[in-house]
GROMACS .gro file of C-alpha atoms in nm:
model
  225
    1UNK     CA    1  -1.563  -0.598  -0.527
    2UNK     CA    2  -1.454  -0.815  -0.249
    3UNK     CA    3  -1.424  -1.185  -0.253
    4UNK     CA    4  -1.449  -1.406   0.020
    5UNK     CA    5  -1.181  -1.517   0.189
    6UNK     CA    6  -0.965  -1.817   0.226
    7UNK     CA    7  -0.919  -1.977   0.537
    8UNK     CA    8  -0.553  -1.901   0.665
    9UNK     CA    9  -0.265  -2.111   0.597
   10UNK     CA   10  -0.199  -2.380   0.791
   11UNK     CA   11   0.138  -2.562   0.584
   12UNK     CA   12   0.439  -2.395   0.513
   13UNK     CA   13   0.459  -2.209   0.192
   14UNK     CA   14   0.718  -1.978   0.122
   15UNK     CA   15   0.966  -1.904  -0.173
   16UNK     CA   16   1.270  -1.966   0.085
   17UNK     CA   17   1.305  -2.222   0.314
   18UNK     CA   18   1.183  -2.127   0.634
   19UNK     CA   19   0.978  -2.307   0.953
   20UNK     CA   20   0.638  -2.209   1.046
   21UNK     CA   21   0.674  -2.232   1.427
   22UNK     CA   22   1.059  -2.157   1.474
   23UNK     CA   23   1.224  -1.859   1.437
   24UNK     CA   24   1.464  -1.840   1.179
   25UNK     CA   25   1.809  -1.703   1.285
   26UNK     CA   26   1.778  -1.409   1.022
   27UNK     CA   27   1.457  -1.319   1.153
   28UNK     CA   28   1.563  -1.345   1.530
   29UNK     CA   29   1.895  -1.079   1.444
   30UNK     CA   30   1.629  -0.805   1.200
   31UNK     CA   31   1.364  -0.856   1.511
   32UNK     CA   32   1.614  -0.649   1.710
   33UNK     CA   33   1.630  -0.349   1.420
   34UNK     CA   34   1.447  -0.039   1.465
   35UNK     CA   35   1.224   0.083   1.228
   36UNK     CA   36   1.136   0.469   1.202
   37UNK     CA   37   0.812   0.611   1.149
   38UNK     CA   38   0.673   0.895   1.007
   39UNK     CA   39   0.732   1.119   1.299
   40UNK     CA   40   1.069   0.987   1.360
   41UNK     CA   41   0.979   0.740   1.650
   42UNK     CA   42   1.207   0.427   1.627
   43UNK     CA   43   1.053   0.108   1.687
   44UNK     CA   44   1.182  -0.266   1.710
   45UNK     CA   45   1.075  -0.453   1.388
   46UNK     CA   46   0.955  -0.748   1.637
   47UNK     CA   47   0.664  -0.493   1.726
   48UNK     CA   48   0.541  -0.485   1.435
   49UNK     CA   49   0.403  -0.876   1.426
   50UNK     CA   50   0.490  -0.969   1.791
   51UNK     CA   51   0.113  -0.930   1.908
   52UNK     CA   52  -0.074  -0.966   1.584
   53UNK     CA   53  -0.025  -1.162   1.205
   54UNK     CA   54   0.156  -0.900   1.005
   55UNK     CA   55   0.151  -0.887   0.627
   56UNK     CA   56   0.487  -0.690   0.581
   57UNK     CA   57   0.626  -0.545   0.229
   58UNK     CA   58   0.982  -0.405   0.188
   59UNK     CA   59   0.975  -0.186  -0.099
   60UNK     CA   60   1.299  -0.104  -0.347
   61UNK     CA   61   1.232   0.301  -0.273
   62UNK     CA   62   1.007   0.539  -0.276
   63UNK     CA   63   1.102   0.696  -0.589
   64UNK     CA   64   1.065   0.310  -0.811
   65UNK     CA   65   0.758   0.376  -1.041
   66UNK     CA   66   0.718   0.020  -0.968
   67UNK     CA   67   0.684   0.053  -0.620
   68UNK     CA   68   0.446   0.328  -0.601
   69UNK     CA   69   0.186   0.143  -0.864
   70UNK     CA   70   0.199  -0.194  -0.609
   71UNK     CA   71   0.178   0.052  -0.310
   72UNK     CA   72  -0.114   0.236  -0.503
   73UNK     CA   73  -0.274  -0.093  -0.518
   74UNK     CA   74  -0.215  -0.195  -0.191
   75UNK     CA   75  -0.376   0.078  -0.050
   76UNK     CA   76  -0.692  -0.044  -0.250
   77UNK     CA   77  -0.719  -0.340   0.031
   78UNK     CA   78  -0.983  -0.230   0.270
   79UNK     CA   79  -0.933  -0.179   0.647
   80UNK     CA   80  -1.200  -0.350   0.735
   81UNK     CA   81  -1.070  -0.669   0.557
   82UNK     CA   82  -0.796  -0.658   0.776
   83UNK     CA   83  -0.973  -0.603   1.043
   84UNK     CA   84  -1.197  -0.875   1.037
   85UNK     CA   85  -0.901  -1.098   0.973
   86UNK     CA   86  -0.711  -0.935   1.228
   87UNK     CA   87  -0.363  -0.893   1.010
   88UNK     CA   88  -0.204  -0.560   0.995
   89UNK     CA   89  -0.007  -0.410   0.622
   90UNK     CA   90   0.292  -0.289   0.668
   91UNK     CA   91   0.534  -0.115   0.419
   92UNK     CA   92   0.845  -0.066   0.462
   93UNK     CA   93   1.137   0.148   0.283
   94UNK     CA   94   1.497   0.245   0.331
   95UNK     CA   95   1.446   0.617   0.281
   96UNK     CA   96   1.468   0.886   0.596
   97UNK     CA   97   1.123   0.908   0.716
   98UNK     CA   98   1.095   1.229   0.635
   99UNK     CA   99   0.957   1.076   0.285
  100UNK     CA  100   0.687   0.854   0.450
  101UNK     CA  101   0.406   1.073   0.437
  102UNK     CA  102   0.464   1.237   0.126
  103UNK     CA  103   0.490   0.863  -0.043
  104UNK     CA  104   0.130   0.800   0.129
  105UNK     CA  105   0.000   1.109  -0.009
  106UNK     CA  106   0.113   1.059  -0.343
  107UNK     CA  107   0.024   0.684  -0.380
  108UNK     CA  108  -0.332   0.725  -0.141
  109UNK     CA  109  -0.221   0.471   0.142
  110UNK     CA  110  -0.341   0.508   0.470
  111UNK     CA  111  -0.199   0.156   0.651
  112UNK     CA  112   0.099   0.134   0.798
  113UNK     CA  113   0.436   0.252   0.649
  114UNK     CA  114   0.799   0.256   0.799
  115UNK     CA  115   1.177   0.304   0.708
  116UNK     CA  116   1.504   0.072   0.754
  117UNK     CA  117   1.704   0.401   0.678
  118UNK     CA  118   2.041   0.201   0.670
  119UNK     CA  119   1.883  -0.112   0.503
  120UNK     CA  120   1.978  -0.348   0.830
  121UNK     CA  121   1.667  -0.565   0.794
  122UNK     CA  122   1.721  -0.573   0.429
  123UNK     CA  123   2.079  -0.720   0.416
  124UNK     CA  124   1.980  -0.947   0.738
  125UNK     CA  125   1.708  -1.091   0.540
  126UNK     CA  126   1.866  -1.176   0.258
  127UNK     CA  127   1.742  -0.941   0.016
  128UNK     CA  128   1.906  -0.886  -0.325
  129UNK     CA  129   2.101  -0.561  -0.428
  130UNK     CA  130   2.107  -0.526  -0.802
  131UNK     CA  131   1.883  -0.689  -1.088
  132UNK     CA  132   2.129  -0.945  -1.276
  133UNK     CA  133   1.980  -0.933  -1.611
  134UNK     CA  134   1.827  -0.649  -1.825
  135UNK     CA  135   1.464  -0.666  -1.715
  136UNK     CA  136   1.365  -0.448  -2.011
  137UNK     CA  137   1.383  -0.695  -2.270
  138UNK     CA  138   1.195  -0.964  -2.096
  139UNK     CA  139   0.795  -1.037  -2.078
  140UNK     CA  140   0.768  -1.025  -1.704
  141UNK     CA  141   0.552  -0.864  -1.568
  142UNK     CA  142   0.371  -0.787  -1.240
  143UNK     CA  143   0.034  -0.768  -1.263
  144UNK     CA  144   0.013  -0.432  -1.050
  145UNK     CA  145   0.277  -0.249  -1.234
  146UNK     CA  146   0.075  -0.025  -1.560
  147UNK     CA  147   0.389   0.145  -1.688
  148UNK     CA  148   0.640   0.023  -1.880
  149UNK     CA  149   1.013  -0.004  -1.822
  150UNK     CA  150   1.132   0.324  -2.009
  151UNK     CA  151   0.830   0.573  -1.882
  152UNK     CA  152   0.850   0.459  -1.554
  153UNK     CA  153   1.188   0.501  -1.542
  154UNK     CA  154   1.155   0.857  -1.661
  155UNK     CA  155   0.894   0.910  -1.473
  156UNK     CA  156   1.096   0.839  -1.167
  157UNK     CA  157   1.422   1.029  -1.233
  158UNK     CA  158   1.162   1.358  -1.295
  159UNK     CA  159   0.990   1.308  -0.961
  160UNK     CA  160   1.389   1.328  -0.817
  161UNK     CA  161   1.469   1.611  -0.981
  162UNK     CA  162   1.167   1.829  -0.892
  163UNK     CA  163   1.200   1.716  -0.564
  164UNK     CA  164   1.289   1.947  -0.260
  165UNK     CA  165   1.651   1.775  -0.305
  166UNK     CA  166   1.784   1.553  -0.589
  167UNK     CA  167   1.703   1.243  -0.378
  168UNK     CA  168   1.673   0.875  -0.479
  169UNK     CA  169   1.488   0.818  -0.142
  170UNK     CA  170   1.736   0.495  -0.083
  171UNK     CA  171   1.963   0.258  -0.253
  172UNK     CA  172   1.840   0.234  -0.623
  173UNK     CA  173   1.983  -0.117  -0.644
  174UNK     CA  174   1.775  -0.232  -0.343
  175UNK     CA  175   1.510  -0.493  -0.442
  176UNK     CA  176   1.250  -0.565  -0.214
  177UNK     CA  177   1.032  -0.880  -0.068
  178UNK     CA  178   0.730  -1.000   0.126
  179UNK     CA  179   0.708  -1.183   0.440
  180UNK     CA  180   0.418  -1.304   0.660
  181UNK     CA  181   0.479  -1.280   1.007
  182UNK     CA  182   0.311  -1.375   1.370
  183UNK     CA  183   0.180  -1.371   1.646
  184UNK     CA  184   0.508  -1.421   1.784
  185UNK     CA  185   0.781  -1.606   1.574
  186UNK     CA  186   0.536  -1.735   1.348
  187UNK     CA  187   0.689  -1.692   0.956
  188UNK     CA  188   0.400  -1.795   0.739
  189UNK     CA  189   0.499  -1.681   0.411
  190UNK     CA  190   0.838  -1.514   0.231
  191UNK     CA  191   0.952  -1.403  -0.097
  192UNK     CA  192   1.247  -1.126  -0.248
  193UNK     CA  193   1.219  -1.026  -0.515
  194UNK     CA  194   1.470  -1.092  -0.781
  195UNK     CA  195   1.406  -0.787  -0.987
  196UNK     CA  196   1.195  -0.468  -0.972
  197UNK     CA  197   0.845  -0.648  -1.126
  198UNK     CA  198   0.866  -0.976  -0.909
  199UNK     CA  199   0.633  -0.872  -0.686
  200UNK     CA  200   0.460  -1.139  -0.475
  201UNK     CA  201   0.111  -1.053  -0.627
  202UNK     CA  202  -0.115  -0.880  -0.352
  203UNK     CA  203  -0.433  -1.132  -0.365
  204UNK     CA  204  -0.213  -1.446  -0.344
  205UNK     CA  205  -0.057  -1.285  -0.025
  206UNK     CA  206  -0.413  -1.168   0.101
  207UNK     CA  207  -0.513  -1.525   0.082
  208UNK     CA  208  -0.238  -1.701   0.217
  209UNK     CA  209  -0.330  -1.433   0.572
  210UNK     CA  210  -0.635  -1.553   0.541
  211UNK     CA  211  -0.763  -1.187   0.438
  212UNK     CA  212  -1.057  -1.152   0.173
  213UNK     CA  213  -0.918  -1.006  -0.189
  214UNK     CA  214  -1.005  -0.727  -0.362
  215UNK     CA  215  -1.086  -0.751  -0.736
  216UNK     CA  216  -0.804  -0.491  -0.913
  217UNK     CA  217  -0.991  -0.498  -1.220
  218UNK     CA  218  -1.203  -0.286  -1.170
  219UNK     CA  219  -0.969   0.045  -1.164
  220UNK     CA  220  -0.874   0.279  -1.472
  221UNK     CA  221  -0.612   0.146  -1.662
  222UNK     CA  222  -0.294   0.430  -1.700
  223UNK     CA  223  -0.235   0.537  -2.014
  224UNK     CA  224   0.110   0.630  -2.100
  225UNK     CA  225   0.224   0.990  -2.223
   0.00000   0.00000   0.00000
């Protein structure tokens, strides 16, 4: 079930301080990065929201149980909702690519994905290596994340060793963020993520892009085993 959607954002909000209509140095050194996709082709992150309002997710890696239930839940948002709001979603990891389209297969998205194999955009933007504080003790939670600390981790250390190669599919101390970005220099929204479960929940973002959101509620809920 869709709901309708808000009209895009006009003010700054973001969880850093950034400017709406200038470029922020950190933004104007990543631009210049290449990001690879799933056939290898490099491309310069500027690209990716130079013509068009890009929602754009950084991910911890492809093997975090927590990234795989957001990215299973991000690939619940409809094309078309992007489409009529003209805004493209983006993921991004720091694995080779040669993990991109297995990732999409596993977790059923079909938008755009990409790698920062050597994590340039990552440490030019700021974002956080390591968690601090034992998460695992704590009542956070993202609201897109169904497993719980200790499954998912096992659940994730399995799915690297049955792998074709024992492979943490990037840095496992890597935390992730969410930025919205154009036309052009436009930064609309940003937040990293200061531990594996603060994800920037996916309606809020789909509302600050002016995109319609998509009611979560109504999938299965995962049982643990």
């Amino acid at each position: 079930m869709a709901h309708s959607p808000a009209a895009p954002v006009t003010q700054q909000i973001c969880s850093t301080p950034v400017s709406q209509h200038r470029e922020p140095e950190e933004l104007r050194e990543a631009a210049q990065c290449l990001v690879v996709d799933a056939d290898g082709k490099k491309i310069p992150f500027r690209a990716l929201y130079g013509e068009q309002k890009a929602i754009v997710v950084f991910v911890r890696n492809f093997l975090c149980y927590t990234c795989k239930e957001y990215v299973e839940d991000l690939a619940k948002v409809p094309k078309s909702f992007l489409e009529d709001a003209n805004v493209r979603l983006i993921v991004i990891g720091q694995s080779s690519y040669h993990h991109i389209k297995p990732f999409c297969s596993l977790t059923g998205y079909t938008h755009e994905m990409y790698v920062d194999p050597q994590r340039e955009i990552y440490k030019t933007l700021g974002m956080k290596r390591g968690e601090g504080n034992n998460i695992s003790g704590t009542s956070v939670q993202s609201p897109h994340v169904k497993s719980n600390v200790l499954l998912g981790s096992i659940r994730s250390m399995w799915r690297a060793m049955t792998g074709p190669a024992f492979d943490f599919q990037g840095d496992p101390a890597q935390q992730g963020g969410t930025l919205i970005l154009g036309p052009g220099n436009e930064v609309h929204f940003l937040h990293l993520d200061k531990h594996r479960l603060d994800h920037a929940p996916i309606n809020r973002v789909l509302q600050l892009a002016g995109v319609k959101t998509v009611n979560f509620t109504d999938k299965s809920q995962i049982i643990d085993i």
